[in-house]
C-alpha positions in Angstrom: -13.4 -14.9 -14.5 -12.5 -12.1 -12.0 -13.8 -8.6 -13.0 -12.8 -5.6 -11.2 -15.1 -2.8 -11.1 -13.8 -1.1 -14.1 -14.4 -4.2 -16.1 -18.1 -3.8 -15.9 -18.5 0.0 -15.8 -21.9 0.1 -17.5 -23.4 -1.2 -14.1 -22.4 2.1 -12.9 -24.3 4.2 -15.4 -26.9 5.5 -12.7 -24.1 7.0 -10.7 -22.1 8.3 -13.4 -24.3 9.3 -16.3 -25.1 13.1 -17.1 -22.5 14.1 -14.2 -19.4 16.1 -14.2 -16.9 13.2 -13.4 -13.5 13.7 -11.9 -11.4 10.4 -11.9 -8.5 9.6 -9.3 -6.6 7.0 -10.7 -3.0 5.8 -11.3 -1.1 3.6 -13.6 -2.6 0.6 -12.1 -6.1 1.9 -13.1 -6.5 -0.5 -16.2 -9.2 -2.9 -17.5 -8.7 -6.6 -17.7 -7.1 -6.2 -21.0 -4.9 -3.6 -19.7 -6.7 -0.7 -21.4 -6.0 2.6 -19.5 -8.9 3.3 -17.0 -8.9 7.0 -18.2 -9.4 6.0 -21.7 -12.1 3.3 -20.8 -14.0 5.8 -18.7 -13.9 8.6 -20.9 -15.1 6.9 -23.9 -18.5 6.1 -21.9 -18.9 8.8 -19.5 -16.8 12.0 -20.4 -14.6 13.3 -17.7 -14.0 16.8 -16.6 -10.9 16.3 -14.5 -8.0 13.9 -13.4 -6.5 13.9 -9.9 -3.2 12.0 -9.1 -2.2 10.4 -6.0 1.5 9.5 -4.9 3.3 8.7 -8.2 0.7 10.4 -10.4 -2.0 9.4 -12.8 0.5 7.6 -15.3 3.0 6.4 -12.5 5.7 8.5 -13.7 6.7 10.1 -10.5 9.1 8.7 -7.7 8.0 7.6 -4.3 7.8 10.8 -2.2 7.9 13.1 -5.1 5.6 15.8 -4.8 3.4 16.2 -7.8 2.1 19.7 -9.4 -0.9 20.5 -11.4 -0.4 19.8 -15.2 -2.3 18.8 -18.5 -2.4 15.2 -19.2 -0.9 15.1 -22.7 -3.2 12.3 -24.0 -6.6 13.6 -22.9 -5.6 17.5 -22.5 -7.6 17.2 -19.0 -6.2 19.0 -16.2 -4.6 16.6 -13.5 -4.9 18.2 -10.1 -2.1 16.6 -7.7 -3.4 14.9 -4.5 0.2 14.8 -3.3 1.4 18.3 -3.0 3.9 19.6 -0.7 1.2 21.4 1.3 -1.7 19.2 1.2 -2.7 15.9 0.3 -6.5 17.0 0.1 -9.0 18.1 -2.7 -9.6 21.7 -2.5 -12.9 23.6 -2.9 -11.8 24.6 -6.1 -11.0 21.1 -7.4 -14.4 19.8 -6.4 -16.3 22.8 -7.8 -15.3 21.3 -11.2 -17.0 17.9 -10.5 -20.4 16.7 -9.5 -19.1 12.9 -8.7 -15.8 11.8 -8.0 -14.6 8.1 -9.1 -11.8 6.4 -7.4 -9.8 3.5 -9.3 -6.5 2.5 -8.1 -5.0 -0.8 -7.3 -3.8 -1.2 -3.8 -1.4 -3.9 -2.6 -2.7 -4.6 0.9 -0.3 -3.0 2.9 -1.1 0.0 5.3 1.6 2.1 4.8 0.9 2.0 1.0 -0.3 5.5 0.6 -3.3 5.0 -1.8 -5.7 4.3 1.3 -4.5 7.6 2.8 -5.6 9.0 -0.5 -9.0 7.4 -0.5 -9.7 8.5 3.3 -9.1 12.1 2.6 -11.1 12.1 -0.5 -14.0 10.6 1.4 -13.7 13.4 4.0 -13.5 16.1 1.3 -16.4 14.6 -0.8 -18.6 14.5 2.4 -17.6 18.1 3.3 -18.6 19.1 -0.2 -21.6 17.2 -0.6 -20.1 15.4 -3.7 -20.8 11.5 -4.3 -18.2 9.1 -4.4 -18.0 6.1 -6.9 -15.4 3.4 -5.9 -14.6 1.2 -8.7 -13.7 -1.6 -6.5 -10.4 -3.9 -7.3 -9.3 -7.3 -5.8 -6.9 -7.2 -2.8 -3.7 -9.0 -4.6 -2.7 -10.4 -1.2 -6.1 -11.9 -0.4 -8.1 -11.4 2.7 -5.4 -12.6 5.2 -5.0 -10.3 8.2 -1.5 -9.9 9.8 0.6 -7.3 11.7 -0.1 -4.8 14.5 -2.8 -2.2 14.3 -2.1 1.5 14.0 -2.5 3.0 17.5 -3.9 6.4 18.2 -1.4 9.4 17.9 0.7 7.7 15.5 -1.5 8.8 12.4 0.4 10.2 9.2 0.0 9.8 5.5 1.8 6.5 5.4 -0.6 5.3 8.1 -3.8 7.4 8.4 -6.2 5.0 9.6 -6.4 2.0 12.3 -5.6 -0.8 10.2 -3.3 -3.7 10.7 -0.2 -3.9 8.4 -2.0 -6.5 6.2 -5.4 -5.8 6.5 -7.2 -8.1 3.7 -9.7 -5.6 2.5 -10.4 -4.3 -0.9 -10.5 -0.4 -1.6 -14.5 -0.7 -1.6 -14.4 -2.6 1.7 -11.9 -0.2 3.5 -14.3 2.9 2.4 -17.2 1.1 3.8 -15.4 0.7 7.0 -14.2 4.2 7.3 -17.4 5.8 6.4 -19.3 4.0 9.0 -16.7 3.7 11.8 -15.6 7.5 11.6 -19.3 8.5 10.6 -17.7 10.5 7.6 -21.3 11.0 5.6 -19.8 10.2 2.4 -22.6 9.7 -0.2 -20.7 6.3 -1.1 -21.3 3.9 -4.0 -19.0 0.7 -4.6 -19.0 -1.1 -7.8 -17.9 -4.6 -6.7 -15.6 -6.9 -8.2 -16.9 -10.0 -9.7 -15.8 -13.4 -9.3 -13.0 -13.0 -6.4 -12.9 -14.7 -3.3 -10.9 -13.9 -0.3 -8.5 -16.9 -0.5 -7.5 -16.0 -4.0 -4.1 -14.3 -4.1 -3.1 -12.2 -7.4 -1.8 -15.3 -9.3 -5.0 -17.1 -8.8 -7.2 -14.1 -10.5 -6.0 -14.8 -14.2 -5.4 -10.9 -14.2 -2.0 -9.3 -15.6 0.0 -7.7 -13.2 0.3 -3.9 -13.4 2.9 -2.2 -11.5 1.0 0.1 -8.9 4.1 2.0 -8.0 7.8 1.9 -9.5 9.1 -0.3 -6.8 6.5 -2.9 -7.0 7.1 -4.8 -10.2 5.4 -8.3 -9.5 3.1 -9.9 -7.2 6.0 -11.4 -5.1 7.5 -8.0 -4.5 3.9 -7.1 -3.4 3.7 -9.9 -0.9 7.1 -9.3 0.4 6.5 -5.8 0.9 4.4 -5.5 4.0 7.3 -7.2 6.0 10.4 -5.9 4.3 9.4 -2.4 4.1 10.4 -1.9 7.6 14.0 -1.7 6.4 13.1 1.7 5.0 13.1 2.9 8.4 16.6 2.0 9.2 20.1 2.3 7.5 19.9 -1.2 5.7 19.0 -1.2 1.9 15.5 -2.5 1.0 16.8 -2.9 -2.4 15.6 0.3 -3.9 18.1 0.9 -7.0 18.2 -2.7 -7.8 16.5 -4.9 -10.1 14.5 -6.5 -6.8 13.2 -4.1 -4.3 12.1 -5.4 -1.0 13.6 -8.9 -2.1 17.2 -7.9 -1.8 18.1 -6.8 1.9 21.6 -5.8 2.9 24.2 -3.1 4.0 28.0 -2.6 3.3 28.7 -4.0 7.0 26.6 -7.2 6.6 28.0 -10.8 5.9 25.5 -12.2 3.3 26.3 -15.8 4.0 26.1 -15.6 7.8 22.8 -13.7 7.8 21.2 -16.2 5.3 22.4 -19.0 7.7 20.8 -17.2 10.7 17.4 -16.7 8.8 17.4 -20.2 7.2 17.8 -21.7 10.8 14.5 -20.1 11.7 12.6 -22.4 9.3 10.1 -19.8 8.7 7.3 -20.9 6.4 7.1 -20.6 2.8 10.6 -18.9 2.2 14.4 -19.6 2.0 17.3 -17.3 2.1 20.4 -16.9 0.0 23.6 -14.8 0.2 23.4 -11.7 -1.9 25.8 -9.3 -3.3 24.4 -5.9 -4.8 25.3 -2.3 -5.6 22.3 0.0 -5.4 22.2 2.4 -8.2 20.1 4.9 -6.2 18.7 5.4 -2.7 20.5 3.9 0.4 24.2 3.1 -0.1 24.1 4.2 -3.9 27.1 3.1 -5.5 28.5 0.9 -2.6 28.9 -2.7 -2.4 26.3 -4.2 -0.2 26.0 -7.8 1.4 22.7 -9.2 2.8 19.9 -11.8 1.7 18.1 -12.5 -1.4 14.4 -13.7 -0.3 12.9 -16.5 -2.3 9.3 -17.3 -1.9 8.5 -21.1 -1.9 5.0 -21.1 -0.7 2.9 -18.0 -1.2 -0.2 -19.3 0.7 2.0 -20.3 3.9 4.4 -17.3 3.9 4.1 -14.9 6.8 5.1 -11.7 5.7 5.2 -9.6 8.7 6.8 -12.4 10.7 9.6 -12.7 8.1 10.1 -9.1 7.7 10.4 -8.4 11.3 12.6 -11.5 12.1 14.9 -10.4 9.3 15.3 -6.9 11.2 15.8 -8.5 14.7 18.4 -10.6 13.1 20.5 -8.1 11.6 20.1 -5.8 14.7 21.3 -8.7 16.8 24.1 -9.5 14.6 25.4 -5.9 14.0 24.3 -3.9 17.1 27.1 -1.2 16.3 26.2 -0.7 13.0 22.4 -1.0 12.7 20.7 2.2 13.1 17.1 3.5 12.9 16.6 6.7 10.6 15.9 10.0 12.4 13.2 12.0 11.0 14.2 15.4 8.9 11.7 17.5 11.1 12.4 16.9 14.9 8.5 17.0 15.7 7.7 14.3 13.1 7.5 10.7 13.9 10.3 8.6 13.6 10.2 6.5 10.3 9.9 3.1 12.1 6.9 4.6 14.1 5.2 5.4 10.9 5.8 2.0 9.6 4.8 0.3 12.6 2.0 2.5 13.9 3.4 2.5 17.1 6.8 3.1 19.2 7.3 -0.6 19.7 10.5 -0.7 17.8 11.5 2.9 18.6 13.8 2.4 21.7 14.3 -1.1 23.6 13.0 -3.7 21.4 10.7 -6.4 22.9 11.2 -10.1 22.8 10.2 -11.3 19.5 7.8 -13.8 20.3 5.9 -11.4 22.9 6.0 -9.0 20.0 4.4 -11.4 17.5 2.0 -12.5 20.1 0.7 -9.2 20.5 0.3 -8.4 16.6 -1.5 -11.7 16.2 -4.1 -10.7 18.8 -4.4 -7.3 17.3 -4.8 -8.9 13.9 -7.4 -11.2 15.2 -9.5 -8.3 16.7 -9.3 -6.1 13.6 -10.4 -9.1 11.5 -13.6 -9.3 13.5 -14.1 -5.4 13.6 -13.9 -5.1 10.0 -16.5 -8.1 9.4 -19.4 -5.9 8.7 -17.7 -4.2 5.6 -16.8 -7.2 3.8 -18.3 -7.6 0.4 -16.9 -11.0 -0.6 -16.9 -14.5 0.9 
């Protein structure tokens, strides 16, 4: 049986009992039987305040939507936003309310998913204020596999705050150990480990129930696709937001779905097949317009190479439709290009390199990161 940190919370009593506690969580912070972590913790160690990341503590805010301070209707506890328009940090006033901060959020294993950025900022804020941080560790639903390019210096942002590969193969607790040591943060860190989990396990092997970590990640298959197909968010191609299959449906009004599916199937990528897809997003890019593209079907989740597949799909669209394909531009001319924020470099910002050469570069970066992070790992 796999137990996340929250599922054996009593073992954290030495760090929590008698303290004023603040909890950073989201809708995914639940027990094995899907009891809200807010309720489970509050019943044993009364909470003083809640802190919400992107999407809020109850998961009721859209991606990118700023969240302001409010009162949680279920507990009547104050909820302080860590995804404000002006800052994503804990303020001294917030930290004055607590002695110890608890972090309990299910991540999905992709660098540009913002919960690890929140964790990194919280570690720095707690260190500066002399507060202890307790991470209730959770599995990595994508297992321990490492893929993709490393975030390069100068390309840091809230969707890539730390030099990780795109798919980094770490749990939240392992990442906290890595960052605390590498950057000499000095956080008084405690990690309550996962029990019964091994690195080769993907989510379906854990026996846990899937709880959406954010509105656009409805199931495990979406989470596995996301580190690769999320690159389309930086382009004028729909990543399927506003449909029932975000990150599985990829297309645009100018694409011939059958031709693109044929092109992708000819590549014989492991663990995946493509069919032509026709959809009309109800929101986000191309809302209300008929799109064609591909539906991505996973046939072998262990063999599937999410970074190679997502990047190959983007390359194919760009090659077939060079006059239609375009990169999104930042709203602020001083900001990083969206594609630079997602890749963590400028490798796709201008003249795209040979695909095989890019894959070789990213494989080497992934191997080096895997070796670099070895000391922080807690699980076999």
